[in-house]
XYZ file of C-alpha atoms in Angstrom:
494
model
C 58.525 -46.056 72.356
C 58.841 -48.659 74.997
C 61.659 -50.873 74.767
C 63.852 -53.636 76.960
C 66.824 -51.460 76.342
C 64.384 -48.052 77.590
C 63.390 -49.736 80.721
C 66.911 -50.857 80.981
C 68.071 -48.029 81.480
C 66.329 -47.041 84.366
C 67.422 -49.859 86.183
C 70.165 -50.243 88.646
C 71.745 -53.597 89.991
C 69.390 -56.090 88.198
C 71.420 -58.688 88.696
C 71.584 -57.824 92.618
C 67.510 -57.292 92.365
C 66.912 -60.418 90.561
C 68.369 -62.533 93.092
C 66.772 -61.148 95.716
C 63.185 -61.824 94.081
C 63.473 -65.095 93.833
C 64.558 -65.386 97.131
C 61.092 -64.443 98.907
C 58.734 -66.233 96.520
C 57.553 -69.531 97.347
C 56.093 -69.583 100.247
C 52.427 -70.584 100.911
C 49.824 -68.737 99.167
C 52.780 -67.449 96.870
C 53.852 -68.364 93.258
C 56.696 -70.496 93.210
C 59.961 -69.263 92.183
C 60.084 -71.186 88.692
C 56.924 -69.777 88.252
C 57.870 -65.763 88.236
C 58.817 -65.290 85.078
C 59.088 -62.565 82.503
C 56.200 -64.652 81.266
C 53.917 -64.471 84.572
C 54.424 -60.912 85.406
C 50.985 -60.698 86.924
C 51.475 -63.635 89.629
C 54.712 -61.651 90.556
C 52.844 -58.526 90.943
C 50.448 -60.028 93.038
C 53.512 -61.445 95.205
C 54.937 -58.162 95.601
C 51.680 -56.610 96.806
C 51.064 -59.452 99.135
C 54.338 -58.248 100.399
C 52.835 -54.284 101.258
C 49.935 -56.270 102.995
C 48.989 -54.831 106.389
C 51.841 -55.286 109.125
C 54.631 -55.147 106.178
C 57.398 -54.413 107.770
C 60.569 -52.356 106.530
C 62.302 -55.361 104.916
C 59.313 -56.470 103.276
C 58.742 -52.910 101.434
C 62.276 -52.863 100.348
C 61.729 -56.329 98.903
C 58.587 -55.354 97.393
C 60.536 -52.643 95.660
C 62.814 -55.182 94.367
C 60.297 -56.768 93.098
C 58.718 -53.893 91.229
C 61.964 -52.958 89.604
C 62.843 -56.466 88.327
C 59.219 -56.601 86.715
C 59.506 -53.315 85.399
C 62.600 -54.304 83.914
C 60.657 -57.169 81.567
C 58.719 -54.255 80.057
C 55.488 -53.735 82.384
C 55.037 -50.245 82.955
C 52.595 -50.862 86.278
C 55.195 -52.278 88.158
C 57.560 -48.806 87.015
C 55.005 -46.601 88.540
C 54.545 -48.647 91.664
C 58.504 -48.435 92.040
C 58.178 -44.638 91.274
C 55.422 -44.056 93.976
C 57.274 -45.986 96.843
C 60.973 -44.561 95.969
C 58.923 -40.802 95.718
C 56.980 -41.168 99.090
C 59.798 -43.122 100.705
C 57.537 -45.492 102.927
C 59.523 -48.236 104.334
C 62.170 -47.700 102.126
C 64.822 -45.122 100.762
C 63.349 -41.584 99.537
C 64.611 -41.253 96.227
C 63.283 -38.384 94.061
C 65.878 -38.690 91.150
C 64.902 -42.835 90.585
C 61.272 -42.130 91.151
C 61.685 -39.801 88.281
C 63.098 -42.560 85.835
C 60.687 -45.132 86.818
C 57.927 -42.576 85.553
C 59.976 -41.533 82.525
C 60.371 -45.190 81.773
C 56.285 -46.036 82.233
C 55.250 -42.887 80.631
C 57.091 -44.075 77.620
C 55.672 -47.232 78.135
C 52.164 -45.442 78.221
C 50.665 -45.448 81.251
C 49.307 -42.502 81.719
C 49.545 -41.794 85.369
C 53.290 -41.996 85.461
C 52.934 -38.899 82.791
C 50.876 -36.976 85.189
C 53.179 -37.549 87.951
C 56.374 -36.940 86.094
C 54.392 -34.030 85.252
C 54.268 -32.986 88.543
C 57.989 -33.389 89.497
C 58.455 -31.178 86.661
C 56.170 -28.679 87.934
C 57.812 -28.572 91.350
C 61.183 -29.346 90.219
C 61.716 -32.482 92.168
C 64.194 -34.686 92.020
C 66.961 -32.939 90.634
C 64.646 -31.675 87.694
C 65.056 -28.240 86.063
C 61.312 -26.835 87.033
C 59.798 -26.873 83.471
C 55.974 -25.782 83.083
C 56.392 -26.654 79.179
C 57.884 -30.282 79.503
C 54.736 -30.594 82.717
C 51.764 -29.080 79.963
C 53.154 -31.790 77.581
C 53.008 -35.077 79.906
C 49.741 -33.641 81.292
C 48.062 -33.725 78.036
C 49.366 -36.972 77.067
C 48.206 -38.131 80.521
C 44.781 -36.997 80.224
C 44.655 -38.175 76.422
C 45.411 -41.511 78.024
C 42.282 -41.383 80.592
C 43.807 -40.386 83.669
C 41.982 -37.819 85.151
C 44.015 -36.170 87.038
C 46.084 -35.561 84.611
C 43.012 -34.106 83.024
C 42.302 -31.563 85.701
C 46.342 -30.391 86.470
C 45.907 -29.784 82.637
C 42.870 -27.790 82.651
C 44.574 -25.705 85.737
C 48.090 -25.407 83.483
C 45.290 -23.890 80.612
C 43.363 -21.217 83.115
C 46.498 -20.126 84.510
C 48.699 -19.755 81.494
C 51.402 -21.891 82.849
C 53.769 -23.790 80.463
C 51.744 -21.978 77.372
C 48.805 -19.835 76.318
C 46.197 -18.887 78.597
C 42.683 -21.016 77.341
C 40.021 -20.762 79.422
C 37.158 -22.486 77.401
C 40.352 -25.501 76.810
C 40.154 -25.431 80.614
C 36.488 -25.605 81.427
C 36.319 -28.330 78.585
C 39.574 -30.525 80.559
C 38.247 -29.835 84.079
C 34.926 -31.247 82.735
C 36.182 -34.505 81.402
C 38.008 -34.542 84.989
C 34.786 -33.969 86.738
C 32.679 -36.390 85.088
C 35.920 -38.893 86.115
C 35.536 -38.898 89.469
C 37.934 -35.299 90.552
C 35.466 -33.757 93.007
C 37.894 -30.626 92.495
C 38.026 -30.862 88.886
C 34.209 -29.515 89.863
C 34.623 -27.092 91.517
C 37.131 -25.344 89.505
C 34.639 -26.257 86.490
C 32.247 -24.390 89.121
C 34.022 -21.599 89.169
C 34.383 -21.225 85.688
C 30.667 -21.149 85.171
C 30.249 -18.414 88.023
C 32.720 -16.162 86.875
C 31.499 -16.490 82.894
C 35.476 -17.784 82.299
C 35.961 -19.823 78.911
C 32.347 -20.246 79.278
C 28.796 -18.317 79.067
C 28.463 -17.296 82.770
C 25.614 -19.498 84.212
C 24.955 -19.182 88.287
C 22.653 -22.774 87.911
C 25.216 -24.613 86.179
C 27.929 -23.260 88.491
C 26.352 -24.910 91.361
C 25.687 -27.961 89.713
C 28.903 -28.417 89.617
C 29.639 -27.466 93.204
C 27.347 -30.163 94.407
C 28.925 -32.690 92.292
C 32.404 -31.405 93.660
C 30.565 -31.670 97.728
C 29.637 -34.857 96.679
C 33.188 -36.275 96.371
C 34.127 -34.006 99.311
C 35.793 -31.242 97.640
C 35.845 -28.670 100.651
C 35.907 -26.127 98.391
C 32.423 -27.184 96.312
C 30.892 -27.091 99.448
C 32.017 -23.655 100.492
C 30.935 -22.214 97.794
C 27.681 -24.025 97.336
C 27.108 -22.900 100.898
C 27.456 -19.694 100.204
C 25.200 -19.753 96.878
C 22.703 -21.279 99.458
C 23.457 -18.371 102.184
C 23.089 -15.922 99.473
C 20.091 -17.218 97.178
C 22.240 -17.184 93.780
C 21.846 -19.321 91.606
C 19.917 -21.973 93.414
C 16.265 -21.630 93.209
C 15.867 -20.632 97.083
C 17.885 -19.033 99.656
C 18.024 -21.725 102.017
C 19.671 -20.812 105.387
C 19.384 -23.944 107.196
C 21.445 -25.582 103.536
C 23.937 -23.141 103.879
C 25.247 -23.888 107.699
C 24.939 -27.613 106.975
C 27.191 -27.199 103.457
C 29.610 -24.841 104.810
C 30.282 -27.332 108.319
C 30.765 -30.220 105.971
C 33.299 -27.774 104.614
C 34.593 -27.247 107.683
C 35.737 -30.795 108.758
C 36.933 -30.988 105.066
C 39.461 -28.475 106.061
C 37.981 -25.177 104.329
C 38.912 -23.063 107.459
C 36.847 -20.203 106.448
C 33.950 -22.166 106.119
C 34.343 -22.580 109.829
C 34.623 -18.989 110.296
C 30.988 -18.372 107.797
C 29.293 -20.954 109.544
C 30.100 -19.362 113.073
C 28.767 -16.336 112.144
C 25.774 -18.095 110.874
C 25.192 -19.711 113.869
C 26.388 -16.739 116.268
C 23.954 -14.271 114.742
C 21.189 -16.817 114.590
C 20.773 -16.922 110.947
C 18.887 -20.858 111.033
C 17.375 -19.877 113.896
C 18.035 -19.769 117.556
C 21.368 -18.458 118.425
C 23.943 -20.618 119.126
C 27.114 -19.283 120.977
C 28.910 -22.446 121.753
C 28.533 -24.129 118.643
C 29.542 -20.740 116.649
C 32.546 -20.306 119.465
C 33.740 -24.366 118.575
C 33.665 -22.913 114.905
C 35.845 -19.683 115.288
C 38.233 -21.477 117.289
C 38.470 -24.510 115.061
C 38.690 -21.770 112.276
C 41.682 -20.591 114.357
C 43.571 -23.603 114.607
C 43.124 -24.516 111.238
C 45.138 -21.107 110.130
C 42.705 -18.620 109.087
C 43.260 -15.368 111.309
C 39.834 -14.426 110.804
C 38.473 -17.301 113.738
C 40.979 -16.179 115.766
C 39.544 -12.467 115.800
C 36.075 -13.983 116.029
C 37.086 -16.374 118.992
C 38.786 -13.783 120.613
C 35.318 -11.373 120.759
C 33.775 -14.084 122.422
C 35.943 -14.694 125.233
C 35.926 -10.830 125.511
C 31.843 -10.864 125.330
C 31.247 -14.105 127.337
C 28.564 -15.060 124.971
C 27.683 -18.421 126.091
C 30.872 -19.240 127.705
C 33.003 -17.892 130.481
C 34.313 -14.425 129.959
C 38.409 -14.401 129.699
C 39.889 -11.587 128.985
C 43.514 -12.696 129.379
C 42.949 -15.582 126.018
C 40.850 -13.039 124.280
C 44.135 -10.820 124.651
C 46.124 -13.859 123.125
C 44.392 -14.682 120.344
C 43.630 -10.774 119.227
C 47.336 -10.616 119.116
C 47.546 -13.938 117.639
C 45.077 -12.458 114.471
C 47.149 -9.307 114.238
C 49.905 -11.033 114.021
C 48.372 -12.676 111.132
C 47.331 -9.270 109.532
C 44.626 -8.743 110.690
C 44.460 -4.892 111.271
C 40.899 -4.801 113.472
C 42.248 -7.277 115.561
C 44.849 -4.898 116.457
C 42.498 -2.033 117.082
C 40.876 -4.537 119.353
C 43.435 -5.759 122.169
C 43.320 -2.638 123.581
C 39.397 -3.018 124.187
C 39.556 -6.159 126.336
C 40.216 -3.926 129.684
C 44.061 -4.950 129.358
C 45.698 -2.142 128.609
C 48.911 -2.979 130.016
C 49.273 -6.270 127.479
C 48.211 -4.287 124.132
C 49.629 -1.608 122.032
C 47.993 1.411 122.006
C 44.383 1.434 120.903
C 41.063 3.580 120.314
C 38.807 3.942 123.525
C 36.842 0.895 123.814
C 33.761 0.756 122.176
C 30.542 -1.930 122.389
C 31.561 -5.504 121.430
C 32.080 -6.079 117.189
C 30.358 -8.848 115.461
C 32.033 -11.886 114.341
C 33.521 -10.339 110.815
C 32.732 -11.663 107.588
C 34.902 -14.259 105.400
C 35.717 -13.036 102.242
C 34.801 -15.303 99.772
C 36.806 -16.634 97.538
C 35.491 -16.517 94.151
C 34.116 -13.724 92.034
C 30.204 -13.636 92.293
C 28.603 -12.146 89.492
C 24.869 -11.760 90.499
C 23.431 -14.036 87.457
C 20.734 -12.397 85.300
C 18.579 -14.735 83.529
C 16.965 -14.440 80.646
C 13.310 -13.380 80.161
C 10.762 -16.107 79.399
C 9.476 -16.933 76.157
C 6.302 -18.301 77.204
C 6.708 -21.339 74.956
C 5.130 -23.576 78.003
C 1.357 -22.917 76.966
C 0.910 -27.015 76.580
C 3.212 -28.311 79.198
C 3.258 -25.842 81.775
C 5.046 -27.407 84.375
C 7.383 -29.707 85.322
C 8.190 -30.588 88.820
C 10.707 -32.642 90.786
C 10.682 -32.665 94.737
C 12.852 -34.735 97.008
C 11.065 -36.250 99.851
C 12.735 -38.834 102.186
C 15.796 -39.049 99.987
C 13.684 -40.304 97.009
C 12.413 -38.644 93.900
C 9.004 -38.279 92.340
C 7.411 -36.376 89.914
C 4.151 -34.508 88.759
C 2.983 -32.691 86.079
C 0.092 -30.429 85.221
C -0.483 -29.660 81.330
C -3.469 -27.885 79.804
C -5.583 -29.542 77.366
C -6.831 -28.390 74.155
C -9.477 -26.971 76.075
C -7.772 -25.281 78.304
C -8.939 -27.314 81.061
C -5.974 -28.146 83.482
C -4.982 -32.136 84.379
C -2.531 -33.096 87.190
C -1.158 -36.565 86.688
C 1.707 -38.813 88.708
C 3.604 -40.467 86.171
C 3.358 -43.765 88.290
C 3.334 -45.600 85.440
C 6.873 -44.402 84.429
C 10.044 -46.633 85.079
C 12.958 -44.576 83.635
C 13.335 -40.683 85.372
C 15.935 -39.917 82.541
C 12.588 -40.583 80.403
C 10.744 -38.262 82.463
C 13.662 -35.328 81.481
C 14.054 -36.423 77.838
C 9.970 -35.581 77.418
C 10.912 -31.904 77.437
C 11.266 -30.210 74.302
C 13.952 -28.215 74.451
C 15.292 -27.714 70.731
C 14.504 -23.618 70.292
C 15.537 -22.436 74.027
C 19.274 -22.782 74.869
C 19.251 -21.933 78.537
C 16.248 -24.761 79.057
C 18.404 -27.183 76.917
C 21.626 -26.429 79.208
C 19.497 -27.307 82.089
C 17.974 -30.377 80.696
C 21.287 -31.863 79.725
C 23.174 -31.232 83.372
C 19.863 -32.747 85.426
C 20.322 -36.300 82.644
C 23.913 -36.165 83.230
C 23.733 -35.925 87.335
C 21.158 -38.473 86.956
C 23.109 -40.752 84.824
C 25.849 -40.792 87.418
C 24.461 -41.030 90.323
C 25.930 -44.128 91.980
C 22.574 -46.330 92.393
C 21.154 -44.681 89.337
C 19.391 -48.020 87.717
C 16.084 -46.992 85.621
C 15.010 -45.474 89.167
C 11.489 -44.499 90.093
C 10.419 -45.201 93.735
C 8.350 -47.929 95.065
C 5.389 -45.378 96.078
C 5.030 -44.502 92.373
C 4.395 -48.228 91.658
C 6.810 -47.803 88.817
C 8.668 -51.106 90.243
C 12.139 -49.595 89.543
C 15.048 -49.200 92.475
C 14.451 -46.649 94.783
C 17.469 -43.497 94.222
C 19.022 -41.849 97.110
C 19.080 -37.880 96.211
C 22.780 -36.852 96.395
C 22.901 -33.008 96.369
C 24.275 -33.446 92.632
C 21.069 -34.855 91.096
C 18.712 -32.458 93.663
C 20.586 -29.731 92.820
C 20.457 -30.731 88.954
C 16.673 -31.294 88.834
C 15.800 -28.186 90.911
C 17.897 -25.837 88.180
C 15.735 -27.580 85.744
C 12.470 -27.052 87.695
C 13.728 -23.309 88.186
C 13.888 -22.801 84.613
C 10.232 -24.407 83.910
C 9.016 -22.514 85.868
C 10.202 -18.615 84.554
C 9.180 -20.101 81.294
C 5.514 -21.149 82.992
C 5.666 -17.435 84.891
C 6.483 -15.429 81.618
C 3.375 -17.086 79.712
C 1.310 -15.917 82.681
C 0.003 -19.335 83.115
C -2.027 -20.413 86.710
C 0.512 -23.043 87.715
C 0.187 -24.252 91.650
């Protein structure tokens, strides 16, 4: 329970801080010092953010922190978490683990529920003078994500998968990593991604799975991206095998920092997988691989100065950075030096043979190849739905066939609402169909311009809506699904 005498206690030298507040308000644009009172705790908030403005100097972040302590100490537990963040990240003023640690204490109590999730996290690593204690973290996770905060959601979903601080509970995690997800936590998706892929906590579902990676990619997890790339690269659980998808998902993953993706997308480009080979744009993505720590570039950067595939042959760097990638354990590497023609700088090695191909990246998730289920052939009436993208924007058509079996094509122009589009199908009796309906209204829902969308060229009069990945991705599981149900009935769809 909060109290004065609670946030008392995490308090040192009020009397010193107090004075010291009042000395820097009242200036222009600031509330006057009779003004900051225990009673006007937002004005002096505002003061002591005006204070962290751009071009804040030392002195003006130390003051700012005496600010925040003094209004913590008249029972506000914002100004307790803001003291907590700047004593824990020690900008502008002193680094302070063990007082950042009260502060949260002292707001968590208070119950603000991102001070739990970061005195969570001291716990976890033992910070500040703190026993490491995955129990005590479990417990101020869960009351942080009870309070709303999603990232206390998602550290508690991860504390769940991993067993940490209690039982193992995979479907608890899917179910917290969700909430976190649908909160904004791009990497709350993707570990809700993985979840579905691997058939962890929850029935294994490819579609879903990459639903949830494009969500993740759209909040620039680097991660989602990967791995969405590679469902793309690989044609699982996405309705096409789309090479062209897959480089441009896996370089976004790239700048993100997901060195490997460098690494797959180099040997996309290298071997010519969306087309024309591309040596310098694959050798850019090795070495950037490379710097970015993963040994696997390194190799790949090194064949290429040995080749002299698109850029000047050097044999002395390809020497470095082969031993650079067995020094990273990297055993081919090894083999490798040896074949550059520079004996005298490598180990021993096999007699050179004809240049290697970049090597693969492992990937980091287990990939179940999904098996759907076999139609049911329920679509005899409504035989198929379809959604295409086209210039960012979304339209739909549908083809139905009559009672007399005669077939009839119509745009539903006269539509304003796309979610009313989805809720036409009738998905009561056929689980996986439902699944699929639900995810496309939810990505729709949340799309970020979402606003009873149908585009102009419709004449539906509503907003036009960008396509983010999310809601393509979403509406192409759900076309993919339509249309194994359409298949299985045997039914002449276009």
């Amino acid at each position: 329970m909060w109290t004065r005498s609670t946030a008392r206690s995490a308090m040192r030298s009020v009397a010193t801080i107090a004075i010291g507040f009042f000395i820097v308000l009242g200036g222009v644009g600031e509330p006057r010092a009779e003004e900051c009172t225990p009673d006007t705790p937002h004005a002096c908030l505002k003061a002591a953010e005006a204070l962290e403005a751009e071009g804040a100097t030392s002195a003006d972040r130390e003051q700012a922190l005496v600010q925040y302590r003094l209004i913590c100490e008249w029972g506000h537990p914002t100004a307790c978490v803001r003291a907590g963040h700047r004593l824990r990240n020690g900008v502008g003023v002193t680094h302070d683990l063990g007082a950042a640690a009260e502060f949260y204490r002292t707001a968590c109590d208070g119950g603000n529920p991102e001070a739990c999730n970061m005195l969570g996290l001291m716990y976890s690593g033992g910070e500040g003078g703190l026993t490491a204690d995955p129990v005590r973290a479990r417990g101020l996770y869960f009351r942080s994500c009870g309070g709303g905060w999603g990232w206390g959601c998602n550290n508690l979903a991860q504390q769940m998968r991993d067993g940490s601080g209690g039982d193992q509970d995979l479907a608890g995690a899917a179910a917290n990593f969700a909430i976190a997800c649908k909160g904004g936590i791009a990497d709350s998706c993707d570990s809700l991604g993985n979840l579905y892929w691997q058939g962890k906590g929850v029935e294994q579902d490819g579609l879903r799975a990459n639903v949830h990676y494009a969500e993740g990619c759209d909040g620039d997890a680097a991660w989602a991206c990967y791995n969405l790339g590679t469902s793309y690269r690989d044609g699982e659980g996405v309705p096409a095998k789309d090479l062209v998808q897959a480089a441009t998902l896996l370089r976004k993953a790239c700048k993100l920092g997901a060195a490997q993706a460098c690494n797959l997308a180099g040997i996309m480009y290298h071997d010519g997988e969306t087309g024309d080979k591309d040596f310098l744009l694959a050798f850019g993505l090795f070495h950037k691989a490379c710097d970015d720590g993963y040994f696997w570039g390194c190799r790949n950067t090194a064949s290429m100065y040995r080749e002299g595939a698109g850029i000047g042959q050097n044999e002395e760097r390809a020497v470095v950075l082969f031993r650079k990638a067995c020094d990273g354990g990297i055993a081919q590497a090894c083999e490798e030096i040896g074949e550059t023609g520079m004996a005298e700088a490598a180990p021993a090695a096999p007699a050179p043979t004809a240049p290697s191909p970049p090597a693969a990246t492992p990937t980091p998730r287990a990939r179940p190849t999904p098996t759907p289920p076999p139609g049911t052939g329920r679509w005899k009436r409504n035989c198929r739905v379809v959604w295409k993208s086209s210039n960012e924007l979304v339209y739909t058509v549908t083809m139905q066939i009559n009672d007399d079996g005669d077939e009839e094509t119509s745009l539903y122009a006269e539509r304003t609402d796309l979610l009313a589009l989805v809720n036409e199908i009738d998905a009561s009796d056929e689980p996986e169909l439902e699944r699929a309906r639900q995810t496309a209204l939810n990505a729709i829902a949340s799309a970020p311009d979402y606003d009873n969308p149908v585009p102009s060229f419709l004449g539906g009069g509503g907003a036009d809506m960008t396509m983010t990945p999310a809601v393509d991705m979403a509406l192409d599981m759900l076309w993919e699904v339509v249309g194994r149900r359409a298949d299985a009935a045997g039914e002449a769809c276009p």
